[in-house]
Amino acid sequence: MLKKISNYNFIMTKKLQLVLFGMAAMTCMPISAQGLKLNGVANNNRYDDGDQMENRSEYLGWNSELQKAIFIVDNGLYTMTWNGSQLSTPVKEPAVVKSEIQGNKEKELWAYNFNLMYGNSGSVYVDGQLVTVYSRDESSTTDEELFAVRKWDAKTGNLLSSEYRPKSDCLESAGMAYNPKDGKVYGLFYLTGRDLPTEITSDPEYFADQDDDLTDGDAGYCLCSIDLGSMKVTPITPGLYYYNFVTFAINSEGRAFALTSGGTSGFEDADGKIRDINNQLTGAQLCEFNLETGLMKMNATKAIDPETQEEYTEYTHPVGATGYCSQYRRQSACFAKSNPSKMYWNGYYNSGKGINDYGSWSSLSDKEWRTNGKYDTALYEVDINTGEATRLSKIQNRWIFSAIWADGDDASDGAGIDVTAGIANHPTTLTSTATETYNLRGQQVQGHTAPGIYVVRQAGEARKVVVR
C-alpha cells in the first residue's frame, strides 16, 4: 500500500520495502534487416567452486623484460549476434592468439592487461571507448576500499589509463549510459554516507527506523550524472531508491530505464513466464526515470484503504513487469540506436531458485550450478511500452556482462567524447602516509624499475607513474 508524502512525492511502504525519494545493425539500419551484434565486457558469474574467470587462464611464461608472468585470460571484450532466430556463442573480440603474442613484448603486455578489464562495480561504453570500475575491498595491502578505474579502446582492447579512487567517490553503480539528448552520462549509483530527508524520518506513519541507523550514513541508489574525465558523480536529487536495480540504459530518444532483480519468484506458466495471484506478469520490473528531476515515473491513482475506508494516493508503475525473475547480481542492458522501443537485456535465466532435493521451492545449491541452471544466463528483449520481456535465447557458456552495446548502432557513436581526459589532474587521496608502490592489479610491489604503469602512495596521496 503506497501513500503520497507531502510535496516531495515520496513513496514508501510502511515496512520500508519500497522507497522512492522524490529528491532523489550496423550503420543504423533496422535490426531486423541485418541482425543485432552485441558487444560486452565479460564479468564473473560468482561460482563458489573456484571456477572464477580469472582462474581460467593459460600460463605463457615469465617475461624478464617486463618482470611479469604472462597469462591468456578469459577477461576481455566479447561479441555475440542475434539473427532473429538464433544467438551465436559469445566469442572474444579481439581474440588473443597464443602464437601471435608469445615472445612479442608489446603484445604480451596487451594480453596481460585483459586481466584488469573487470567491471564488478559497473562499466560503460561511450563512442568507441570503455570505462570499467572495479571495487577492491580493504585488505592487507590497502588501508581502505578502493575503486580501480580503467579506460580502454573498445575496438583494440588497449588500456588507455588507470587510476585508483577512494570509497567516498561512490562509483558503485547498477549501470551507466550515455544520453544523446544532452551529451551526458548518467547512472544509478549506490550512495553511502547520506542522511535521509527529515520529511521522511520525522513521520512515524511512513517511516520505520528498523535498525536505528538509517539517518546516519544510509545507503541506496540515486540517479546521478558522471563526468568520465574526472569520474565525479553528481546526484540529481538527494533522494535514495531502495530497489534491487541490476541494469540501467538510455535509448536514442533520451529515455532512461532500469530493471530490478525480480523480487518474488514462483512457478512458471506454460509460456515460461511468472504471474501473480491476479494473473498479472511479475518478476523483474521495468522502471523509467526522469533525467531532469531524478524521479522514477509513476502513475498516481485514488484508492480506498480497506481497513479505515480512507482515501489515499496509490502509485503504480506505468508499465507491467517483465514476466521473468532474475538475480540480484550484476547484469546489463542497452538499446540499439535504430530501435528505441526495444531494450536488450543480458540477465539470468532464473532467480537461482527451484525445487530442491526435499521438494521445496528454495535457493539451489551453488556447487551444482553446472546442472541445476542456477547461473545460466540469457538474452532478453524488453518492450518498453508494456514492460513485458521475451527470452530470445540462453547464452552458451553462461556469460554475464558488466556492459553491452549494439555494435555500430549505439547512440553515443560519433559523440567525440574522450573518456581519458583529466585523469592526471585527479589523484586519489588516501589516508596512509607510507610510501608504497602498486601495480595495476592492485598488488604491492617492492619497486617499479620494469617498464609499465604504477601507483605510488606517499604523504597521503596516490599518483600514477609511468616507467619507460
Short mmCIF file of C-alpha atoms in Angstrom, two decimals:
data_model
loop_
_atom_site.label_atom_id
_atom_site.label_comp_id
_atom_site.label_asym_id
_atom_site.label_seq_id
_atom_site.Cartn_x
_atom_site.Cartn_y
_atom_site.Cartn_z
CA MET A 1 0.00 0.00 0.00
CA LEU A 2 1.57 3.26 -1.10
CA LYS A 3 0.67 6.76 0.01
CA LYS A 4 1.68 10.24 -1.06
CA ILE A 5 4.08 12.04 1.27
CA SER A 6 3.97 15.86 1.49
CA ASN A 7 5.12 17.91 -1.51
CA TYR A 8 8.11 15.74 -2.34
CA ASN A 9 6.08 12.93 -3.90
CA PHE A 10 7.97 10.47 -1.74
CA ILE A 11 6.68 6.92 -1.92
CA MET A 12 7.21 4.36 0.81
CA THR A 13 5.60 1.29 2.21
CA LYS A 14 5.13 1.14 5.95
CA LYS A 15 7.82 -1.53 6.22
CA LEU A 16 10.33 0.29 4.01
CA GLN A 17 10.01 -2.33 1.30
CA LEU A 18 9.78 0.40 -1.31
CA VAL A 19 11.21 3.87 -1.00
CA LEU A 20 11.20 6.49 -3.70
CA PHE A 21 12.60 9.74 -2.50
CA GLY A 22 11.39 12.41 -4.82
CA MET A 23 14.54 14.46 -4.44
CA ALA A 24 16.05 11.55 -5.35
CA ALA A 25 22.98 -3.01 -37.16
CA MET A 26 25.09 -1.96 -38.48
CA THR A 27 25.20 1.56 -39.93
CA CYS A 28 21.95 2.33 -38.12
CA MET A 29 19.83 0.07 -40.33
CA PRO A 30 16.85 -1.68 -38.73
CA ILE A 31 17.87 -4.64 -36.62
CA SER A 32 15.50 -6.95 -38.48
CA ALA A 33 17.36 -6.20 -41.72
CA GLN A 34 20.88 -7.06 -40.66
CA GLY A 35 20.70 -8.76 -37.29
CA LEU A 36 21.84 -7.48 -33.92
CA LYS A 37 25.50 -7.68 -32.96
CA LEU A 38 26.12 -7.07 -29.28
CA ASN A 39 29.48 -6.38 -27.71
CA GLY A 40 30.10 -6.85 -24.00
CA VAL A 41 32.59 -6.74 -21.14
CA ALA A 42 32.87 -10.18 -19.55
CA ASN A 43 32.15 -10.30 -15.84
CA ASN A 44 32.49 -13.03 -13.21
CA ASN A 45 29.45 -15.18 -12.55
CA ARG A 46 30.34 -15.79 -8.87
CA TYR A 47 30.62 -19.56 -8.77
CA ASP A 48 31.73 -20.85 -5.38
CA ASP A 49 33.94 -23.72 -6.51
CA GLY A 50 36.94 -21.75 -7.71
CA ASP A 51 35.80 -21.58 -11.32
CA GLN A 52 36.16 -17.81 -11.49
CA MET A 53 37.01 -16.09 -14.73
CA GLU A 54 40.49 -15.04 -13.60
CA ASN A 55 41.28 -18.65 -12.65
CA ARG A 56 40.56 -19.91 -16.16
CA SER A 57 43.88 -18.85 -17.66
CA GLU A 58 46.80 -20.24 -19.63
CA TYR A 59 50.32 -19.52 -18.45
CA LEU A 60 52.65 -18.46 -21.25
CA GLY A 61 55.81 -17.89 -19.23
CA TRP A 62 57.83 -15.21 -17.46
CA ASN A 63 58.72 -12.05 -19.37
CA SER A 64 62.02 -10.95 -17.84
CA GLU A 65 61.98 -7.57 -19.56
CA LEU A 66 58.51 -6.74 -18.27
CA GLN A 67 59.08 -8.59 -14.97
CA LYS A 68 55.65 -10.14 -15.38
CA ALA A 69 54.15 -13.59 -15.59
CA ILE A 70 52.12 -13.59 -18.81
CA PHE A 71 48.74 -15.32 -18.98
CA ILE A 72 45.96 -15.63 -21.52
CA VAL A 73 42.78 -14.96 -19.55
CA ASP A 74 39.04 -15.14 -20.20
CA ASN A 75 38.60 -11.47 -19.28
CA GLY A 76 38.11 -9.14 -22.21
CA LEU A 77 35.68 -7.99 -24.88
CA TYR A 78 33.15 -10.39 -26.37
CA THR A 79 30.67 -10.30 -29.20
CA MET A 80 27.52 -12.28 -30.00
CA THR A 81 24.95 -11.95 -32.79
CA TRP A 82 21.19 -12.41 -32.75
CA ASN A 83 19.93 -13.07 -36.30
CA GLY A 84 16.25 -13.13 -35.44
CA SER A 85 16.09 -16.83 -34.62
CA GLN A 86 19.43 -17.88 -33.16
CA LEU A 87 22.06 -16.39 -30.86
CA SER A 88 25.69 -17.07 -31.65
CA THR A 89 28.10 -18.21 -28.95
CA PRO A 90 29.91 -15.22 -27.42
CA VAL A 91 33.48 -15.06 -28.70
CA LYS A 92 36.38 -12.92 -27.58
CA GLU A 93 36.97 -9.98 -29.92
CA PRO A 94 39.72 -9.01 -30.40
CA ALA A 95 40.95 -12.55 -30.00
CA VAL A 96 44.11 -13.40 -28.07
CA VAL A 97 46.09 -15.96 -30.06
CA LYS A 98 48.99 -17.60 -28.29
CA SER A 99 51.17 -17.95 -31.35
CA GLU A 100 50.75 -14.26 -32.21
CA ILE A 101 51.67 -12.81 -28.82
CA GLN A 102 54.24 -15.14 -27.31
CA GLY A 103 57.68 -13.53 -27.43
CA ASN A 104 56.34 -10.14 -28.51
CA LYS A 105 56.80 -7.70 -25.60
CA GLU A 106 54.07 -5.26 -26.60
CA LYS A 107 51.53 -7.94 -27.47
CA GLU A 108 52.27 -9.89 -24.28
CA LEU A 109 51.62 -6.75 -22.22
CA TRP A 110 48.42 -6.12 -24.21
CA ALA A 111 47.20 -9.65 -23.49
CA TYR A 112 48.26 -9.38 -19.83
CA ASN A 113 46.21 -6.20 -19.38
CA PHE A 114 42.95 -8.00 -20.14
CA ASN A 115 43.01 -9.46 -16.63
CA LEU A 116 42.37 -5.86 -15.48
CA MET A 117 39.25 -5.47 -17.63
CA TYR A 118 36.75 -6.24 -14.92
CA GLY A 119 33.71 -4.16 -14.02
CA ASN A 120 32.27 -5.59 -10.81
CA SER A 121 31.12 -2.04 -9.94
CA GLY A 122 29.93 -1.16 -13.42
CA SER A 123 31.13 -0.47 -16.95
CA VAL A 124 30.03 1.86 -19.73
CA TYR A 125 30.68 2.16 -23.46
CA VAL A 126 30.86 5.66 -24.97
CA ASP A 127 31.88 6.42 -28.55
CA GLY A 128 34.47 3.72 -29.09
CA GLN A 129 35.86 3.89 -25.57
CA LEU A 130 35.14 1.91 -22.45
CA VAL A 131 35.29 2.59 -18.73
CA THR A 132 35.41 -0.25 -16.21
CA VAL A 133 35.12 0.22 -12.44
CA TYR A 134 36.50 -2.47 -10.17
CA SER A 135 35.83 -2.33 -6.44
CA ARG A 136 38.72 -3.64 -4.38
CA ASP A 137 37.88 -4.28 -0.73
CA GLU A 138 40.04 -3.32 2.19
CA SER A 139 42.86 -5.83 2.65
CA SER A 140 46.39 -6.21 3.93
CA THR A 141 47.75 -4.21 1.01
CA THR A 142 45.23 -1.36 1.04
CA ASP A 143 44.06 0.63 4.03
CA GLU A 144 40.61 1.29 2.62
CA GLU A 145 38.26 0.14 -0.10
CA LEU A 146 39.40 1.39 -3.48
CA PHE A 147 37.82 1.79 -6.91
CA ALA A 148 40.14 0.90 -9.77
CA VAL A 149 39.01 2.99 -12.76
CA ARG A 150 40.37 1.78 -16.08
CA LYS A 151 39.73 3.19 -19.52
CA TRP A 152 40.07 1.27 -22.75
CA ASP A 153 39.85 1.40 -26.51
CA ALA A 154 36.72 -0.64 -27.15
CA LYS A 155 37.89 -1.83 -30.58
CA THR A 156 41.50 -2.81 -29.88
CA GLY A 157 41.26 -3.58 -26.16
CA ASN A 158 44.22 -1.28 -25.50
CA LEU A 159 44.45 0.00 -21.92
CA LEU A 160 44.35 3.81 -22.12
CA SER A 161 44.64 4.80 -18.47
CA SER A 162 44.25 3.54 -14.93
CA GLU A 163 43.82 5.14 -11.52
CA TYR A 164 42.62 4.32 -8.01
CA ARG A 165 39.89 6.30 -6.31
CA PRO A 166 38.60 6.17 -2.72
CA LYS A 167 35.38 4.65 -1.48
CA SER A 168 33.96 8.13 -0.86
CA ASP A 169 33.74 8.69 -4.63
CA CYS A 170 30.71 6.32 -4.67
CA LEU A 171 31.46 4.74 -8.05
CA GLU A 172 29.46 1.56 -7.44
CA SER A 173 26.59 1.58 -9.93
CA ALA A 174 23.76 -0.56 -11.25
CA GLY A 175 24.76 0.67 -14.69
CA MET A 176 25.76 3.76 -16.66
CA ALA A 177 24.63 5.02 -20.07
CA TYR A 178 25.13 7.91 -22.49
CA ASN A 179 22.23 10.29 -23.18
CA PRO A 180 22.37 11.57 -26.78
CA LYS A 181 19.97 14.41 -25.99
CA ASP A 182 22.36 16.32 -23.72
CA GLY A 183 25.69 14.53 -24.28
CA LYS A 184 25.97 13.45 -20.64
CA VAL A 185 26.49 10.07 -18.99
CA TYR A 186 24.06 9.01 -16.26
CA GLY A 187 23.86 6.08 -13.89
CA LEU A 188 22.21 4.60 -10.85
CA PHE A 189 24.94 4.96 -8.23
CA TYR A 190 24.92 3.37 -4.81
CA LEU A 191 25.49 6.24 -2.39
CA THR A 192 26.74 5.80 1.16
CA GLY A 193 27.01 8.28 3.98
CA ARG A 194 23.77 10.02 3.00
CA ASP A 195 21.25 11.23 5.56
CA LEU A 196 17.57 10.75 4.79
CA PRO A 197 15.31 13.81 4.49
CA THR A 198 13.61 14.85 7.73
CA GLU A 199 10.26 14.84 5.93
CA ILE A 200 10.57 11.07 5.99
CA THR A 201 12.39 10.36 9.24
CA SER A 202 10.11 12.57 11.32
CA ASP A 203 6.89 10.93 10.12
CA PRO A 204 6.19 7.74 12.10
CA GLU A 205 3.37 6.72 9.78
CA TYR A 206 5.58 6.42 6.75
CA PHE A 207 8.98 5.65 8.17
CA ALA A 208 10.25 2.86 10.37
CA ASP A 209 13.87 3.18 11.53
CA GLN A 210 14.28 -0.54 11.82
CA ASP A 211 17.99 -0.59 12.68
CA ASP A 212 18.36 2.86 14.30
CA ASP A 213 20.99 3.73 11.73
CA LEU A 214 19.10 4.84 8.64
CA THR A 215 19.57 8.54 9.39
CA ASP A 216 23.31 8.22 9.88
CA GLY A 217 25.13 7.14 6.75
CA ASP A 218 22.25 5.45 4.97
CA ALA A 219 22.89 3.91 1.56
CA GLY A 220 20.79 3.41 -1.53
CA TYR A 221 20.63 4.10 -5.26
CA CYS A 222 20.40 7.61 -6.66
CA LEU A 223 20.13 8.80 -10.24
CA CYS A 224 23.32 10.75 -10.95
CA SER A 225 25.33 12.17 -13.79
CA ILE A 226 29.02 11.30 -14.07
CA ASP A 227 31.93 13.10 -15.71
CA LEU A 228 34.01 10.31 -17.21
CA GLY A 229 37.07 12.54 -17.30
CA SER A 230 37.16 13.31 -13.59
CA MET A 231 34.86 10.40 -12.55
CA LYS A 232 32.93 12.88 -10.42
CA VAL A 233 29.42 11.66 -9.58
CA THR A 234 26.75 14.36 -9.20
CA PRO A 235 23.40 13.34 -7.66
CA ILE A 236 20.41 14.83 -9.44
CA THR A 237 18.34 14.61 -6.28
CA PRO A 238 19.35 13.77 -2.69
CA GLY A 239 16.73 11.03 -2.58
CA LEU A 240 17.56 7.34 -2.46
CA TYR A 241 15.82 4.34 -4.05
CA TYR A 242 15.62 1.06 -2.18
CA TYR A 243 15.25 -1.22 -5.17
CA ASN A 244 17.46 -4.09 -6.23
CA PHE A 245 18.42 -2.48 -9.52
CA VAL A 246 20.54 -4.62 -11.85
CA THR A 247 20.63 -2.60 -15.10
CA PHE A 248 20.47 0.93 -16.48
CA ALA A 249 20.13 2.03 -20.11
CA ILE A 250 19.13 5.10 -22.15
CA ASN A 251 17.60 4.92 -25.62
CA SER A 252 18.17 7.22 -28.60
CA GLU A 253 15.18 9.34 -27.54
CA GLY A 254 16.83 10.15 -24.21
CA ARG A 255 14.53 7.95 -22.10
CA ALA A 256 16.22 6.20 -19.16
CA PHE A 257 15.26 2.76 -17.90
CA ALA A 258 16.34 0.25 -15.27
CA LEU A 259 15.37 -3.28 -14.33
CA THR A 260 15.00 -4.70 -10.84
CA SER A 261 16.22 -8.18 -10.00
CA GLY A 262 12.76 -9.69 -9.94
CA GLY A 263 11.73 -9.70 -6.28
CA THR A 264 9.44 -12.62 -5.61
CA SER A 265 9.69 -15.77 -7.65
CA GLY A 266 7.32 -18.58 -8.34
CA PHE A 267 6.43 -21.39 -10.70
CA GLU A 268 6.44 -20.76 -14.40
CA ASP A 269 3.30 -20.99 -16.51
CA ALA A 270 3.14 -22.90 -19.77
CA ASP A 271 4.61 -19.91 -21.61
CA GLY A 272 7.62 -19.85 -19.25
CA LYS A 273 6.60 -16.61 -17.53
CA ILE A 274 5.67 -15.94 -13.92
CA ARG A 275 2.36 -14.40 -12.86
CA ASP A 276 0.90 -13.22 -9.59
CA ILE A 277 -2.37 -14.19 -7.94
CA ASN A 278 -4.22 -11.78 -10.24
CA ASN A 279 -2.68 -13.42 -13.32
CA GLN A 280 -0.54 -10.36 -13.98
CA LEU A 281 3.07 -10.74 -15.07
CA THR A 282 5.51 -10.37 -12.20
CA GLY A 283 9.27 -10.73 -11.83
CA ALA A 284 11.81 -8.12 -12.89
CA GLN A 285 10.16 -4.70 -13.09
CA LEU A 286 10.91 -2.16 -15.82
CA CYS A 287 11.34 1.32 -14.28
CA GLU A 288 11.66 4.64 -16.12
CA PHE A 289 13.38 7.78 -14.79
CA ASN A 290 13.11 11.48 -15.48
CA LEU A 291 16.69 12.57 -16.12
CA GLU A 292 15.96 16.18 -15.17
CA THR A 293 14.39 15.52 -11.77
CA GLY A 294 15.87 12.13 -10.93
CA LEU A 295 12.40 10.83 -10.13
CA MET A 296 11.08 7.45 -11.13
CA LYS A 297 8.00 7.83 -13.29
CA MET A 298 4.89 6.56 -11.54
CA ASN A 299 1.12 6.72 -12.05
CA ALA A 300 -0.92 8.27 -9.22
CA THR A 301 -4.45 6.97 -8.66
CA LYS A 302 -7.01 7.29 -5.88
CA ALA A 303 -7.62 4.22 -3.74
CA ILE A 304 -9.53 3.30 -0.57
CA ASP A 305 -7.88 1.78 2.48
CA PRO A 306 -9.98 -1.37 3.16
CA GLU A 307 -9.35 -1.12 6.90
CA THR A 308 -10.04 2.57 7.51
CA GLN A 309 -12.05 3.35 4.37
CA GLU A 310 -9.88 6.44 3.96
CA GLU A 311 -8.93 7.64 0.53
CA TYR A 312 -5.25 7.84 -0.34
CA THR A 313 -3.00 8.21 -3.38
CA GLU A 314 -1.61 4.97 -4.72
CA TYR A 315 1.42 4.87 -7.02
CA THR A 316 1.99 2.20 -9.63
CA HIS A 317 4.49 1.65 -12.41
CA PRO A 318 3.26 2.89 -15.81
CA VAL A 319 4.12 -0.47 -17.39
CA GLY A 320 3.98 -4.03 -16.16
CA ALA A 321 6.71 -6.42 -15.09
CA THR A 322 8.80 -8.48 -17.49
CA GLY A 323 7.44 -11.88 -16.51
CA TYR A 324 10.89 -13.26 -15.71
CA CYS A 325 12.66 -13.48 -12.38
CA SER A 326 16.36 -12.80 -12.43
CA GLN A 327 19.02 -12.50 -9.74
CA TYR A 328 20.39 -9.60 -7.72
CA ARG A 329 23.77 -9.79 -9.41
CA ARG A 330 25.49 -7.59 -11.95
CA GLN A 331 23.69 -7.59 -15.29
CA SER A 332 23.50 -5.22 -18.25
CA ALA A 333 21.13 -3.74 -20.82
CA CYS A 334 21.29 -1.50 -23.87
CA PHE A 335 19.32 -0.10 -26.79
CA ALA A 336 20.18 -0.14 -30.46
CA LYS A 337 20.04 3.42 -31.76
CA SER A 338 17.81 2.30 -34.63
CA ASN A 339 15.19 0.76 -32.31
CA PRO A 340 14.39 2.90 -29.23
CA SER A 341 11.37 0.82 -28.17
CA LYS A 342 13.22 -2.46 -27.51
CA MET A 343 15.73 -2.86 -24.70
CA TYR A 344 18.18 -5.76 -24.84
CA TRP A 345 18.97 -7.33 -21.52
CA ASN A 346 21.72 -9.77 -20.58
CA GLY A 347 20.19 -11.32 -17.47
CA TYR A 348 19.91 -14.57 -15.61
CA TYR A 349 17.66 -17.40 -16.73
CA ASN A 350 16.04 -17.68 -13.32
CA SER A 351 16.13 -16.35 -9.77
CA GLY A 352 18.58 -19.01 -8.62
CA LYS A 353 15.71 -20.89 -7.02
CA GLY A 354 13.90 -24.09 -7.84
CA ILE A 355 12.64 -27.34 -6.36
CA ASN A 356 15.38 -28.73 -4.14
CA ASP A 357 16.09 -32.30 -3.08
CA TYR A 358 13.43 -32.02 -0.36
CA GLY A 359 10.69 -30.94 -2.76
CA SER A 360 10.71 -27.34 -1.52
CA TRP A 361 11.00 -24.17 -3.57
CA SER A 362 14.22 -22.56 -2.39
CA SER A 363 17.70 -21.46 -3.42
CA LEU A 364 19.51 -24.14 -5.35
CA SER A 365 22.95 -25.31 -4.38
CA ASP A 366 25.83 -23.25 -5.75
CA LYS A 367 28.01 -26.33 -6.07
CA GLU A 368 25.58 -27.87 -8.57
CA TRP A 369 25.40 -24.81 -10.85
CA ARG A 370 26.57 -26.79 -13.86
CA THR A 371 23.46 -28.97 -13.77
CA ASN A 372 20.79 -27.04 -11.87
CA GLY A 373 20.92 -23.98 -14.14
CA LYS A 374 21.27 -21.53 -11.26
CA TYR A 375 23.82 -19.37 -13.09
CA ASP A 376 22.52 -19.84 -16.62
CA THR A 377 22.16 -16.54 -18.46
CA ALA A 378 20.02 -15.37 -21.37
CA LEU A 379 19.42 -12.55 -23.82
CA TYR A 380 16.03 -10.88 -23.43
CA GLU A 381 14.17 -8.27 -25.46
CA VAL A 382 12.07 -5.91 -23.32
CA ASP A 383 9.18 -3.91 -24.78
CA ILE A 384 9.37 -0.53 -23.02
CA ASN A 385 5.72 0.19 -23.87
CA THR A 386 4.38 -2.80 -21.92
CA GLY A 387 7.32 -3.90 -19.76
CA GLU A 388 6.95 -7.48 -20.99
CA ALA A 389 10.11 -9.33 -21.93
CA THR A 390 10.77 -12.02 -24.50
CA ARG A 391 13.50 -14.51 -23.81
CA LEU A 392 15.35 -14.68 -27.11
CA SER A 393 17.90 -17.33 -26.20
CA LYS A 394 20.02 -18.83 -23.49
CA ILE A 395 23.63 -17.73 -23.71
CA GLN A 396 26.06 -20.55 -24.28
CA ASN A 397 28.70 -20.92 -21.54
CA ARG A 398 26.62 -18.76 -19.16
CA TRP A 399 28.31 -15.45 -19.99
CA ILE A 400 27.27 -12.38 -18.00
CA PHE A 401 28.48 -8.91 -18.94
CA SER A 402 29.01 -5.71 -16.95
CA ALA A 403 28.08 -3.68 -20.05
CA ILE A 404 26.69 -4.43 -23.51
CA TRP A 405 26.19 -2.23 -26.56
CA ALA A 406 24.97 -2.61 -30.13
CA ASP A 407 27.94 -2.74 -32.46
CA GLY A 408 27.75 0.13 -34.97
CA ASP A 409 24.31 1.10 -33.70
CA ASP A 410 24.93 2.84 -30.38
CA ALA A 411 23.55 6.32 -29.61
CA SER A 412 26.97 7.51 -28.38
CA ASP A 413 28.84 6.76 -31.61
CA GLY A 414 30.23 9.96 -33.10
CA ALA A 415 29.82 11.94 -29.89
CA GLY A 416 33.52 12.78 -29.79
CA ILE A 417 33.93 12.14 -26.06
CA ASP A 418 37.42 11.48 -24.69
CA VAL A 419 36.89 9.50 -21.52
CA THR A 420 40.58 9.66 -20.61
CA ALA A 421 40.65 13.46 -20.31
CA GLY A 422 41.57 14.74 -16.88
CA ILE A 423 42.92 11.56 -15.31
CA ALA A 424 46.30 13.13 -14.48
CA ASN A 425 44.59 16.01 -12.68
CA HIS A 426 42.58 13.87 -10.29
CA PRO A 427 44.89 11.91 -7.95
CA THR A 428 43.40 9.57 -5.40
CA THR A 429 43.60 10.84 -1.83
CA LEU A 430 44.29 8.10 0.70
CA THR A 431 44.81 8.01 4.45
CA SER A 432 48.18 6.30 4.51
CA THR A 433 51.39 8.33 4.94
CA ALA A 434 53.70 5.48 3.96
CA THR A 435 55.45 5.22 0.62
CA GLU A 436 54.06 2.23 -1.22
CA THR A 437 54.02 1.08 -4.85
CA TYR A 438 51.28 -0.96 -6.52
CA ASN A 439 51.00 -2.47 -9.97
CA LEU A 440 47.77 -2.10 -11.97
CA ARG A 441 46.42 -5.31 -10.49
CA GLY A 442 46.44 -3.63 -7.07
CA GLN A 443 49.34 -5.76 -5.83
CA GLN A 444 52.02 -4.11 -3.72
CA VAL A 445 55.47 -4.36 -5.31
CA GLN A 446 58.96 -3.63 -3.98
CA GLY A 447 59.98 -1.40 -6.84
CA HIS A 448 58.97 -0.20 -10.27
CA THR A 449 62.08 -0.48 -12.39
CA ALA A 450 60.38 -2.59 -15.05
CA PRO A 451 58.55 -0.64 -17.78
CA GLY A 452 54.89 -0.09 -17.02
CA ILE A 453 52.34 2.00 -15.13
CA TYR A 454 52.39 2.04 -11.32
CA VAL A 455 50.51 3.75 -8.50
CA VAL A 456 52.78 5.29 -5.86
CA ARG A 457 51.39 6.41 -2.49
CA GLN A 458 53.25 8.97 -0.45
CA ALA A 459 52.18 11.57 2.12
CA GLY A 460 48.51 10.60 1.85
CA GLU A 461 48.34 10.98 -1.92
CA ALA A 462 48.39 8.45 -4.74
CA ARG A 463 49.74 9.31 -8.16
CA LYS A 464 50.27 7.43 -11.38
CA VAL A 465 53.86 6.84 -12.50
CA VAL A 466 54.91 5.66 -15.95
CA VAL A 467 58.25 3.83 -16.14
CA ARG A 468 59.65 3.54 -19.67
#
